[in-house]
Every structure is written in structure tokens, then in C-alpha cells.
Amino acid sequence: MFNTGILSIGSYIPKKKLTNFDLEKILDTTNEWIIERTGIKERYIVEEEKASDMALKAVENMLEKRIVKKEEIEMIILSTATSDYNGYPSTACILQSKLELKDIPCFDITAACSGLIYAISIANAYIKSGIYKKILVVGVEKNSDILDWNDRNTAVLFGDGATAIVVSSDSKNIIQNIETSSNGENYKVLIVDPFIKMEGKEVFKYAVKEGSRLIEKSLNKLKLSKEDISMYIPHQANIRIIDGISKKLKINKKLFYSNVEKFGNTSSASIGIALDEVIKKELLNVNSKVVLFAFGAGLSSGIVLFEYNEKI
Ligand code: UT7
């Protein structure tokens, strides 16, 4: 079995900013309510771009770091709930064409906000078994397309964005554990048909319970204590969910990274956008153990625990 690690990362945030004050003009809501109940102050949305355009920009951002060469990519796994076309082709194939990469397998996956973690877990399995060495994993969401802009319960929560990660056997940022889990009996509490409809409280409760359970499970498997982790990077849905998990696990909330204030919930892109920001701010040291974890529609959840040893 080969080691796997996170070799490089990039991200993309669209230009158009939408503040809570902008939303006050179109919805029966207030800046105070949104900040108090979610922690979100602003989010960014695309105008003309499609998911594949955002994905391409995230990949280009990653390639600029010159850690990975485009031609080295052997597979693309893309997570999105807002593919360019309904059904098919996959947005991964459209991205492949935009990247001008020939003869590599490309496909999309659906695991909502847990999608990036699920995609990493698939890439991890391919690489561990020796089939490939470098797999591009993308999380991209054009949530603005599937929001009912008359529904204050959901419209204030989400934003658009993309992230690109290369998972590889050539990385020293070794992935030490991955857990994924689903809870299909609750599928109705968060659906897109054709717009996002959500029983917020149910998702909230699941997120706190499941996030805590997965963190404990992962730490127990590796015989690590909560203090061995330098940073927890959760899916960015609501600051109260993140605080709820830190409180339940009795972990200092300063160890939980959050940028939900700036970007809202970018679904399967959120963890990558947050990790990229953490790297840019140089918040990790060599040997830092990092926990990425997600929860979302399905219901679904997942965790990746890796050790940071070299710049991504
Ligand atoms: O990525 C995973 C996807 N989703 C999530 O993670 C979301 C999880 N859930 C949540 O984050 C929270 O449940 C919400 C932020 C969605 C809602 O917060 P809450 O504390 O659970 O509020 P609530 O749904 O119980 O609503 C409280 C009140 C209600 O009014 P009444 O019935 O008490 O009169 C809502 O109608 O707040 C009202 N409300 C709003 N008021 C102003 C709901 N949305 C808004 C709004 N502005 N945007």
C-alpha cells in the first residue's frame, strides 16, 4: 500500500459580493439576525460563470504554485450539486476539456457538503492501491443557482466558490485517517428540488452530533488526544454549529478555523477554501495534525486527518 497525502491546493471566489445589507433589501431579514444566528456577514456569487469555469479558476490558482504540473494529473473527481448540465455530461469532463487533458478518467460525485471529503476518500483509495499517483479533486458550487431568493430560511446562508486539491503518493502531508458515513433515513431534511429546501434545526442537530462523533472516532482509531490536533477545519455552514462541536468535545474553540463570516456556506468547496486560507496565513507548522470534517445533505458526513509537513 502506498502512502497518500495532500500535495497542493488552490481556490476561487467569485467577484460579486453580496452583504447581509444587500439581502435586507430583497428579503424579510436583518443583518443582526443573520450574524447572530449564523455568523455570516457576506458571501460571493457568480454572474455569468458556470461551475466548470469556477473549477478551472481554482485549478489554475493551484497550478500557479508550481507544485503540480497539469500534465501529471491522472484523474479528475469533482464534487458539485450544480453541474453545468442537468444529468450529464459530468462537470469533471468539461473541466478536463478546459484543461486540455486527454485520455484520463473524469467523473462527478454527489455527496453535498461532504463531497470534498468523499472525493478525497475515493482518490485516497486509488492512490493507496497504486493505480494512480496524482488525482485532482475539485469541490465547486454555484449555490446561487439553486437558491430560492424569496426564502429567507436558506437564501441568507449560501455562497458560491471552488477549490482544487491534488491527492498524491508524492506528498509528505500524509493522510492518516479518513472516515465517511451516511444517514439516508433523514434524506428529506435537506433537498434540492429544484431549489434548496431545508429543515435547518434537524441539519443543525445532526451536524453537531455527527461532527463530534466522527472526530472522536478518528482520534480513537489513531490513539490521538484532542490536544494532538493543531487545527480543526470544519465545513463552514454556521458558526453556531462549529461552536457547538467545540463545546460538546470540550476543545478550545480557537482551534476551530472559520471563515463563514466572509463566504457563507459554499457547500463542498468550503473546507478547501478554508484550508487554502489557513496555508496562505501560514497558520500551520511542520508536524501539525489537521482535521478536516464535513456534514451535509444525505445526510452525509466525513473526516480527513492529515499531518502537515510541506507547503501545499
Ligand atoms: O451545509 C449544511 C447545510 N445547512 C446547514 O448547515 C444549516 C443548519 N441549520 C442552521 O444553520 C440553522 O438552523 C438556521 C440558521 C438555518 C436557522 O437558525 P435557527 O436558530 O435554527 O432558527 P429557526 O429556524 O428556529 O428560526 C427562528 C426564527 C423563525 O421565526 P419564528 O418561527 O420563531 O417566528 C424563523 O422564521 O427565525 C426566523 N427566520 C429568520 N428571521 C430573519 C428564519 N430565517 C430568518 C432570516 N431572517 N433569514
mmCIF file of C-alpha atoms and ligand atoms in Angstrom:
data_model
loop_
_atom_site.group_PDB
_atom_site.id
_atom_site.type_symbol
_atom_site.label_atom_id
_atom_site.label_comp_id
_atom_site.label_asym_id
_atom_site.label_seq_id
_atom_site.Cartn_x
_atom_site.Cartn_y
_atom_site.Cartn_z
ATOM 1 C CA MET A 1 0.000 0.000 0.000
ATOM 2 C CA PHE A 2 1.203 3.463 -0.892
ATOM 3 C CA ASN A 3 1.069 6.485 1.397
ATOM 4 C CA THR A 4 -1.259 9.249 0.285
ATOM 5 C CA GLY A 5 -1.105 12.942 1.032
ATOM 6 C CA ILE A 6 -2.365 16.373 0.119
ATOM 7 C CA LEU A 7 0.160 17.720 -2.394
ATOM 8 C CA SER A 8 -1.284 21.060 -3.464
ATOM 9 C CA ILE A 9 -4.373 23.236 -3.123
ATOM 10 C CA GLY A 10 -5.987 26.230 -4.802
ATOM 11 C CA SER A 11 -9.301 28.020 -4.629
ATOM 12 C CA TYR A 12 -11.524 30.536 -6.336
ATOM 13 C CA ILE A 13 -14.059 33.011 -5.021
ATOM 14 C CA PRO A 14 -16.210 34.964 -7.494
ATOM 15 C CA LYS A 15 -16.021 38.754 -7.610
ATOM 16 C CA LYS A 16 -19.568 39.819 -6.828
ATOM 17 C CA LYS A 17 -20.033 40.373 -3.103
ATOM 18 C CA LEU A 18 -23.471 40.135 -1.508
ATOM 19 C CA THR A 19 -23.657 41.565 2.005
ATOM 20 C CA ASN A 20 -26.369 40.994 4.602
ATOM 21 C CA PHE A 21 -27.437 44.586 3.914
ATOM 22 C CA ASP A 22 -27.983 43.696 0.251
ATOM 23 C CA LEU A 23 -30.189 40.804 1.376
ATOM 24 C CA GLU A 24 -32.174 43.090 3.699
ATOM 25 C CA LYS A 25 -33.360 44.847 0.538
ATOM 26 C CA ILE A 26 -34.840 41.723 -1.063
ATOM 27 C CA LEU A 27 -35.867 39.571 1.926
ATOM 28 C CA ASP A 28 -37.681 39.924 5.248
ATOM 29 C CA THR A 29 -34.425 39.619 7.202
ATOM 30 C CA THR A 30 -31.872 41.721 9.075
ATOM 31 C CA ASN A 31 -28.094 41.906 9.246
ATOM 32 C CA GLU A 32 -28.375 41.353 13.033
ATOM 33 C CA TRP A 33 -30.436 38.143 12.662
ATOM 34 C CA ILE A 34 -28.066 36.654 10.112
ATOM 35 C CA ILE A 35 -24.942 37.457 12.139
ATOM 36 C CA GLU A 36 -26.433 36.289 15.433
ATOM 37 C CA ARG A 37 -27.896 33.011 14.092
ATOM 38 C CA THR A 38 -25.156 32.088 11.591
ATOM 39 C CA GLY A 39 -22.043 34.304 11.904
ATOM 40 C CA ILE A 40 -22.277 35.185 8.193
ATOM 41 C CA LYS A 41 -21.681 38.797 7.100
ATOM 42 C CA GLU A 42 -21.191 38.426 3.373
ATOM 43 C CA ARG A 43 -20.874 35.898 0.574
ATOM 44 C CA TYR A 44 -19.830 35.973 -3.109
ATOM 45 C CA ILE A 45 -21.880 34.886 -6.089
ATOM 46 C CA VAL A 46 -21.109 34.377 -9.761
ATOM 47 C CA GLU A 47 -22.763 36.302 -12.550
ATOM 48 C CA GLU A 48 -22.056 34.621 -15.896
ATOM 49 C CA GLU A 49 -19.734 31.798 -14.843
ATOM 50 C CA LYS A 50 -20.686 28.133 -14.706
ATOM 51 C CA ALA A 51 -19.397 25.535 -12.249
ATOM 52 C CA SER A 52 -16.716 24.391 -14.718
ATOM 53 C CA ASP A 53 -15.458 27.995 -15.102
ATOM 54 C CA MET A 54 -15.091 28.347 -11.330
ATOM 55 C CA ALA A 55 -13.452 24.917 -11.113
ATOM 56 C CA LEU A 56 -10.960 25.891 -13.826
ATOM 57 C CA LYS A 57 -10.010 29.055 -11.936
ATOM 58 C CA ALA A 58 -9.439 27.072 -8.714
ATOM 59 C CA VAL A 59 -7.234 24.604 -10.606
ATOM 60 C CA GLU A 60 -5.290 27.434 -12.283
ATOM 61 C CA ASN A 61 -4.789 29.027 -8.866
ATOM 62 C CA MET A 62 -3.325 25.734 -7.643
ATOM 63 C CA LEU A 63 -1.140 25.227 -10.719
ATOM 64 C CA GLU A 64 0.372 28.713 -10.228
ATOM 65 C CA LYS A 65 2.094 27.327 -7.124
ATOM 66 C CA ARG A 66 4.113 25.046 -9.428
ATOM 67 C CA ILE A 67 3.947 22.101 -7.053
ATOM 68 C CA VAL A 68 1.988 20.036 -9.580
ATOM 69 C CA LYS A 69 2.162 20.207 -13.376
ATOM 70 C CA LYS A 70 -1.128 19.994 -15.242
ATOM 71 C CA GLU A 71 0.108 17.041 -17.347
ATOM 72 C CA GLU A 72 0.742 14.978 -14.201
ATOM 73 C CA ILE A 73 -2.972 14.800 -13.342
ATOM 74 C CA GLU A 74 -4.188 11.238 -13.907
ATOM 75 C CA MET A 75 -7.846 11.501 -12.893
ATOM 76 C CA ILE A 76 -10.417 14.186 -12.007
ATOM 77 C CA ILE A 77 -13.045 13.637 -9.307
ATOM 78 C CA LEU A 78 -15.387 16.605 -8.983
ATOM 79 C CA SER A 79 -17.997 17.213 -6.316
ATOM 80 C CA THR A 80 -20.883 19.547 -7.094
ATOM 81 C CA ALA A 81 -24.633 19.930 -6.698
ATOM 82 C CA THR A 82 -24.705 22.478 -9.511
ATOM 83 C CA SER A 83 -23.191 20.851 -12.574
ATOM 84 C CA ASP A 84 -23.099 22.808 -15.840
ATOM 85 C CA TYR A 85 -25.727 20.458 -17.334
ATOM 86 C CA ASN A 86 -28.531 18.591 -15.582
ATOM 87 C CA GLY A 87 -27.711 14.897 -15.632
ATOM 88 C CA TYR A 88 -24.713 14.705 -17.951
ATOM 89 C CA PRO A 89 -22.003 15.278 -19.105
ATOM 90 C CA SER A 90 -20.147 15.469 -15.840
ATOM 91 C CA THR A 91 -18.646 18.838 -14.961
ATOM 92 C CA ALA A 92 -15.388 16.897 -14.431
ATOM 93 C CA CYS A 93 -15.322 16.107 -18.187
ATOM 94 C CA ILE A 94 -15.992 19.765 -19.054
ATOM 95 C CA LEU A 95 -13.155 20.759 -16.736
ATOM 96 C CA GLN A 96 -10.932 18.166 -18.418
ATOM 97 C CA SER A 97 -11.662 19.757 -21.785
ATOM 98 C CA LYS A 98 -10.945 23.266 -20.448
ATOM 99 C CA LEU A 99 -7.657 21.983 -19.010
ATOM 100 C CA GLU A 100 -6.898 20.261 -22.339
ATOM 101 C CA LEU A 101 -6.086 16.997 -20.603
ATOM 102 C CA LYS A 102 -6.503 13.947 -22.804
ATOM 103 C CA ASP A 103 -7.344 10.321 -22.011
ATOM 104 C CA ILE A 104 -7.809 10.433 -18.257
ATOM 105 C CA PRO A 105 -10.913 9.257 -16.343
ATOM 106 C CA CYS A 106 -13.125 12.076 -15.041
ATOM 107 C CA PHE A 107 -16.385 11.897 -13.110
ATOM 108 C CA ASP A 108 -18.621 13.822 -10.702
ATOM 109 C CA ILE A 109 -19.844 12.686 -7.321
ATOM 110 C CA THR A 110 -22.863 13.754 -5.276
ATOM 111 C CA ALA A 111 -22.359 13.966 -1.543
ATOM 112 C CA ALA A 112 -23.472 17.582 -0.985
ATOM 113 C CA CYS A 113 -21.420 19.488 1.583
ATOM 114 C CA SER A 114 -19.462 16.320 2.445
ATOM 115 C CA GLY A 115 -18.480 15.954 -1.225
ATOM 116 C CA LEU A 116 -14.890 17.155 -0.928
ATOM 117 C CA ILE A 117 -14.165 14.645 1.841
ATOM 118 C CA TYR A 118 -15.873 11.837 -0.128
ATOM 119 C CA ALA A 119 -13.887 12.766 -3.254
ATOM 120 C CA ILE A 120 -10.633 12.763 -1.259
ATOM 121 C CA SER A 121 -11.573 9.348 0.141
ATOM 122 C CA ILE A 122 -12.046 7.931 -3.387
ATOM 123 C CA ALA A 123 -8.757 9.474 -4.575
ATOM 124 C CA ASN A 124 -7.056 8.102 -1.463
ATOM 125 C CA ALA A 125 -8.226 4.566 -2.267
ATOM 126 C CA TYR A 126 -7.000 4.727 -5.887
ATOM 127 C CA ILE A 127 -3.612 6.046 -4.803
ATOM 128 C CA LYS A 128 -3.167 3.650 -1.886
ATOM 129 C CA SER A 129 -3.744 0.741 -4.229
ATOM 130 C CA GLY A 130 -1.072 2.046 -6.626
ATOM 131 C CA ILE A 131 -3.393 2.640 -9.623
ATOM 132 C CA TYR A 132 -2.623 6.380 -9.837
ATOM 133 C CA LYS A 133 -0.124 8.794 -8.301
ATOM 134 C CA LYS A 134 -1.807 12.183 -8.700
ATOM 135 C CA ILE A 135 -5.560 12.764 -8.648
ATOM 136 C CA LEU A 136 -7.240 16.134 -8.944
ATOM 137 C CA VAL A 137 -10.148 16.556 -6.534
ATOM 138 C CA VAL A 138 -12.456 19.528 -7.048
ATOM 139 C CA GLY A 139 -15.287 20.918 -4.923
ATOM 140 C CA VAL A 140 -17.309 23.554 -6.764
ATOM 141 C CA GLU A 141 -20.716 25.056 -6.067
ATOM 142 C CA LYS A 142 -22.878 27.606 -7.798
ATOM 143 C CA ASN A 143 -25.345 27.709 -4.927
ATOM 144 C CA SER A 144 -26.802 30.995 -6.187
ATOM 145 C CA ASP A 145 -28.474 28.943 -8.971
ATOM 146 C CA ILE A 146 -30.358 26.618 -6.624
ATOM 147 C CA LEU A 147 -31.417 29.157 -4.002
ATOM 148 C CA ASP A 148 -34.977 30.385 -3.798
ATOM 149 C CA TRP A 149 -34.205 34.083 -3.388
ATOM 150 C CA ASN A 150 -37.626 34.544 -1.730
ATOM 151 C CA ASP A 151 -36.852 32.019 1.032
ATOM 152 C CA ARG A 152 -35.138 33.730 3.939
ATOM 153 C CA ASN A 153 -34.555 30.360 5.638
ATOM 154 C CA THR A 154 -31.974 29.405 3.023
ATOM 155 C CA ALA A 155 -31.072 32.399 0.819
ATOM 156 C CA VAL A 156 -29.011 34.074 3.543
ATOM 157 C CA LEU A 157 -26.848 31.021 4.193
ATOM 158 C CA PHE A 158 -25.058 30.095 0.986
ATOM 159 C CA GLY A 159 -22.389 31.451 -1.369
ATOM 160 C CA ASP A 160 -20.507 30.308 -4.479
ATOM 161 C CA GLY A 161 -16.910 29.112 -4.709
ATOM 162 C CA ALA A 162 -14.481 26.415 -5.774
ATOM 163 C CA THR A 163 -11.469 24.536 -4.525
ATOM 164 C CA ALA A 164 -8.941 22.203 -6.161
ATOM 165 C CA ILE A 165 -6.738 19.712 -4.335
ATOM 166 C CA VAL A 166 -4.232 17.192 -5.632
ATOM 167 C CA VAL A 167 -4.087 13.973 -3.639
ATOM 168 C CA SER A 168 -0.865 12.107 -4.296
ATOM 169 C CA SER A 169 1.585 9.417 -3.220
ATOM 170 C CA ASP A 170 4.337 12.050 -3.681
ATOM 171 C CA SER A 171 3.258 14.207 -0.735
ATOM 172 C CA LYS A 172 4.678 14.414 2.790
ATOM 173 C CA ASN A 173 1.350 15.728 4.092
ATOM 174 C CA ILE A 174 0.281 12.197 4.871
ATOM 175 C CA ILE A 175 -3.392 11.377 5.262
ATOM 176 C CA GLN A 176 -3.559 9.297 8.424
ATOM 177 C CA ASN A 177 -7.256 8.540 8.604
ATOM 178 C CA ILE A 178 -10.453 9.012 6.623
ATOM 179 C CA GLU A 179 -13.982 8.226 7.789
ATOM 180 C CA THR A 180 -17.162 8.687 5.774
ATOM 181 C CA SER A 181 -20.715 7.962 6.861
ATOM 182 C CA SER A 182 -24.299 8.486 5.681
ATOM 183 C CA ASN A 183 -27.708 8.591 7.297
ATOM 184 C CA GLY A 184 -30.176 8.126 4.425
ATOM 185 C CA GLU A 185 -33.310 7.831 6.536
ATOM 186 C CA ASN A 186 -33.144 11.597 7.044
ATOM 187 C CA TYR A 187 -32.732 12.432 3.369
ATOM 188 C CA LYS A 188 -35.775 14.732 3.322
ATOM 189 C CA VAL A 189 -34.437 17.350 5.735
ATOM 190 C CA LEU A 190 -32.199 18.904 3.071
ATOM 191 C CA ILE A 191 -33.136 18.578 -0.588
ATOM 192 C CA VAL A 192 -32.712 20.424 -3.895
ATOM 193 C CA ASP A 193 -35.933 20.213 -5.961
ATOM 194 C CA PRO A 194 -35.375 22.475 -7.856
ATOM 195 C CA PHE A 195 -34.300 24.872 -5.077
ATOM 196 C CA ILE A 196 -32.720 24.197 -1.682
ATOM 197 C CA LYS A 197 -35.322 23.323 0.963
ATOM 198 C CA MET A 198 -34.102 22.691 4.454
ATOM 199 C CA GLU A 199 -35.300 21.829 7.936
ATOM 200 C CA GLY A 200 -32.494 23.882 9.451
ATOM 201 C CA LYS A 201 -32.833 22.682 13.041
ATOM 202 C CA GLU A 202 -32.608 18.998 12.041
ATOM 203 C CA VAL A 203 -29.476 19.605 9.980
ATOM 204 C CA PHE A 204 -28.009 21.664 12.813
ATOM 205 C CA LYS A 205 -28.535 18.871 15.372
ATOM 206 C CA TYR A 206 -27.120 16.223 13.028
ATOM 207 C CA ALA A 207 -24.070 18.383 12.266
ATOM 208 C CA VAL A 208 -23.135 18.870 15.923
ATOM 209 C CA LYS A 209 -23.758 15.229 16.861
ATOM 210 C CA GLU A 210 -22.133 13.676 13.790
ATOM 211 C CA GLY A 211 -19.189 16.108 13.650
ATOM 212 C CA SER A 212 -18.360 15.287 17.279
ATOM 213 C CA ARG A 213 -18.812 11.534 16.755
ATOM 214 C CA LEU A 214 -16.504 11.431 13.722
ATOM 215 C CA ILE A 215 -13.785 13.481 15.398
ATOM 216 C CA GLU A 216 -13.802 11.146 18.412
ATOM 217 C CA LYS A 217 -13.866 8.055 16.199
ATOM 218 C CA SER A 218 -10.909 9.258 14.128
ATOM 219 C CA LEU A 219 -8.845 10.269 17.169
ATOM 220 C CA ASN A 220 -9.583 6.944 18.900
ATOM 221 C CA LYS A 221 -8.509 4.964 15.840
ATOM 222 C CA LEU A 222 -5.167 6.766 15.742
ATOM 223 C CA LYS A 223 -4.844 6.775 19.550
ATOM 224 C CA LEU A 224 -4.530 10.561 19.491
ATOM 225 C CA SER A 225 -5.872 13.006 22.046
ATOM 226 C CA LYS A 226 -7.854 16.112 21.147
ATOM 227 C CA GLU A 227 -4.796 18.186 22.115
ATOM 228 C CA ASP A 228 -2.661 16.420 19.478
ATOM 229 C CA ILE A 229 -4.609 18.257 16.772
ATOM 230 C CA SER A 230 -3.248 21.694 15.822
ATOM 231 C CA MET A 231 -6.269 22.752 13.842
ATOM 232 C CA TYR A 232 -9.803 21.605 13.123
ATOM 233 C CA ILE A 233 -11.145 22.861 9.778
ATOM 234 C CA PRO A 234 -14.882 22.201 9.666
ATOM 235 C CA HIS A 235 -17.372 22.626 6.853
ATOM 236 C CA GLN A 236 -18.372 26.289 7.019
ATOM 237 C CA ALA A 237 -22.162 26.304 7.435
ATOM 238 C CA ASN A 238 -22.864 28.172 10.643
ATOM 239 C CA ILE A 239 -20.530 29.448 13.390
ATOM 240 C CA ARG A 240 -23.009 28.140 15.985
ATOM 241 C CA ILE A 241 -22.553 24.590 14.644
ATOM 242 C CA ILE A 242 -18.771 24.937 14.892
ATOM 243 C CA ASP A 243 -19.019 26.364 18.423
ATOM 244 C CA GLY A 244 -21.485 23.574 19.318
ATOM 245 C CA ILE A 245 -18.974 20.903 18.314
ATOM 246 C CA SER A 246 -16.074 22.537 20.162
ATOM 247 C CA LYS A 247 -18.258 22.819 23.261
ATOM 248 C CA LYS A 248 -19.510 19.224 23.050
ATOM 249 C CA LEU A 249 -15.953 17.906 22.675
ATOM 250 C CA LYS A 250 -14.508 20.394 25.189
ATOM 251 C CA ILE A 251 -11.932 21.605 22.674
ATOM 252 C CA ASN A 252 -10.811 25.235 22.732
ATOM 253 C CA LYS A 253 -12.850 26.945 20.021
ATOM 254 C CA LYS A 254 -9.760 28.880 18.918
ATOM 255 C CA LEU A 255 -8.561 25.603 17.378
ATOM 256 C CA PHE A 256 -11.581 25.550 15.035
ATOM 257 C CA TYR A 257 -10.919 27.624 11.936
ATOM 258 C CA SER A 258 -13.784 29.597 10.489
ATOM 259 C CA ASN A 259 -14.244 31.970 7.576
ATOM 260 C CA VAL A 260 -18.027 31.547 7.274
ATOM 261 C CA GLU A 261 -18.303 35.254 8.079
ATOM 262 C CA LYS A 262 -16.778 36.128 4.674
ATOM 263 C CA PHE A 263 -18.034 33.427 2.325
ATOM 264 C CA GLY A 264 -21.192 31.861 3.805
ATOM 265 C CA ASN A 265 -21.725 28.180 3.087
ATOM 266 C CA THR A 266 -20.009 27.182 -0.170
ATOM 267 C CA SER A 267 -21.026 23.505 0.280
ATOM 268 C CA SER A 268 -18.394 21.077 -0.999
ATOM 269 C CA ALA A 269 -15.919 23.915 -1.672
ATOM 270 C CA SER A 270 -15.934 25.290 1.870
ATOM 271 C CA ILE A 271 -13.295 23.115 3.560
ATOM 272 C CA GLY A 272 -10.838 23.560 0.690
ATOM 273 C CA ILE A 273 -11.338 27.331 0.631
ATOM 274 C CA ALA A 274 -10.737 27.398 4.400
ATOM 275 C CA LEU A 275 -7.649 25.142 4.212
ATOM 276 C CA ASP A 276 -6.199 27.276 1.415
ATOM 277 C CA GLU A 277 -6.682 30.372 3.575
ATOM 278 C CA VAL A 278 -5.002 28.655 6.537
ATOM 279 C CA ILE A 279 -1.997 27.851 4.322
ATOM 280 C CA LYS A 280 -1.815 31.416 2.947
ATOM 281 C CA LYS A 281 -1.879 32.802 6.502
ATOM 282 C CA GLU A 282 0.889 30.319 7.458
ATOM 283 C CA LEU A 283 -1.058 29.091 10.463
ATOM 284 C CA LEU A 284 0.358 25.549 10.308
ATOM 285 C CA ASN A 285 3.801 24.362 11.412
ATOM 286 C CA VAL A 286 5.655 21.247 10.375
ATOM 287 C CA ASN A 287 4.144 18.221 12.154
ATOM 288 C CA SER A 288 0.805 19.979 12.670
ATOM 289 C CA LYS A 289 -2.005 17.461 12.659
ATOM 290 C CA VAL A 290 -5.056 18.825 10.884
ATOM 291 C CA VAL A 291 -8.653 17.589 10.937
ATOM 292 C CA LEU A 292 -10.959 18.410 8.009
ATOM 293 C CA PHE A 293 -14.586 17.459 8.571
ATOM 294 C CA ALA A 294 -17.901 17.891 6.832
ATOM 295 C CA PHE A 295 -21.628 17.237 7.169
ATOM 296 C CA GLY A 296 -24.492 17.873 4.822
ATOM 297 C CA ALA A 297 -27.381 16.591 2.736
ATOM 298 C CA GLY A 298 -27.913 12.868 2.502
ATOM 299 C CA LEU A 299 -27.463 13.174 5.369
ATOM 300 C CA SER A 300 -23.755 12.587 4.974
ATOM 301 C CA SER A 301 -20.556 13.263 6.850
ATOM 302 C CA GLY A 302 -16.831 12.716 6.592
ATOM 303 C CA ILE A 303 -13.445 13.421 8.116
ATOM 304 C CA VAL A 304 -9.851 13.531 6.866
ATOM 305 C CA LEU A 305 -6.972 13.686 9.336
ATOM 306 C CA PHE A 306 -3.559 14.564 7.891
ATOM 307 C CA GLU A 307 -0.177 15.736 9.082
ATOM 308 C CA TYR A 308 1.151 18.953 7.553
ATOM 309 C CA ASN A 309 4.837 18.685 6.672
ATOM 310 C CA GLU A 310 5.404 20.663 3.495
ATOM 311 C CA LYS A 311 3.853 23.623 1.737
ATOM 312 C CA ILE A 312 0.816 22.823 -0.359
HETATM 313 O O1 UT7 B 1 -24.200 22.601 4.842
HETATM 314 C C1 UT7 B 1 -25.249 22.079 5.544
HETATM 315 C C2 UT7 B 1 -26.444 22.874 5.185
HETATM 316 N N1 UT7 B 1 -27.131 23.574 6.154
HETATM 317 C C3 UT7 B 1 -26.819 23.930 7.416
HETATM 318 O O2 UT7 B 1 -25.806 23.613 7.925
HETATM 319 C C4 UT7 B 1 -27.799 24.729 8.204
HETATM 320 C C5 UT7 B 1 -28.080 24.157 9.562
HETATM 321 N N2 UT7 B 1 -29.037 24.944 10.268
HETATM 322 C C6 UT7 B 1 -28.822 26.223 10.680
HETATM 323 O O3 UT7 B 1 -27.748 26.744 10.471
HETATM 324 C C7 UT7 B 1 -29.901 26.942 11.459
HETATM 325 O O4 UT7 B 1 -30.904 26.025 11.819
HETATM 326 C C8 UT7 B 1 -30.540 28.126 10.659
HETATM 327 C C9 UT7 B 1 -29.522 29.254 10.529
HETATM 328 C C10 UT7 B 1 -30.977 27.665 9.292
HETATM 329 C C11 UT7 B 1 -31.745 28.666 11.411
HETATM 330 O O5 UT7 B 1 -31.388 29.022 12.729
HETATM 331 P P1 UT7 B 1 -32.300 28.578 13.945
HETATM 332 O O6 UT7 B 1 -31.682 29.129 15.148
HETATM 333 O O7 UT7 B 1 -32.460 27.089 13.879
HETATM 334 O O8 UT7 B 1 -33.647 29.350 13.644
HETATM 335 P P2 UT7 B 1 -35.111 28.797 13.353
HETATM 336 O O9 UT7 B 1 -35.124 28.038 12.070
HETATM 337 O O10 UT7 B 1 -35.616 28.129 14.574
HETATM 338 O O11 UT7 B 1 -35.878 30.141 13.178
HETATM 339 C C12 UT7 B 1 -36.073 31.042 14.246
HETATM 340 C C13 UT7 B 1 -36.942 32.170 13.742
HETATM 341 C C14 UT7 B 1 -38.179 31.700 12.988
HETATM 342 O O12 UT7 B 1 -39.243 32.578 13.301
HETATM 343 P P3 UT7 B 1 -40.371 32.145 14.383
HETATM 344 O O13 UT7 B 1 -40.975 30.894 13.817
HETATM 345 O O14 UT7 B 1 -39.642 31.936 15.659
HETATM 346 O O15 UT7 B 1 -41.287 33.318 14.365
HETATM 347 C C15 UT7 B 1 -37.789 31.880 11.537
HETATM 348 O O16 UT7 B 1 -38.916 32.122 10.706
HETATM 349 O O17 UT7 B 1 -36.187 32.965 12.823
HETATM 350 C C16 UT7 B 1 -36.935 33.114 11.620
HETATM 351 N N3 UT7 B 1 -36.012 33.216 10.498
HETATM 352 C C17 UT7 B 1 -35.474 34.387 10.115
HETATM 353 N N4 UT7 B 1 -35.630 35.639 10.566
HETATM 354 C C18 UT7 B 1 -34.924 36.623 9.960
HETATM 355 C C19 UT7 B 1 -35.506 32.233 9.723
HETATM 356 N N5 UT7 B 1 -34.669 32.744 8.811
HETATM 357 C C20 UT7 B 1 -34.622 34.073 9.039
HETATM 358 C C21 UT7 B 1 -33.929 35.144 8.439
HETATM 359 N N6 UT7 B 1 -34.110 36.391 8.923
HETATM 360 N N7 UT7 B 1 -33.085 34.964 7.398
#
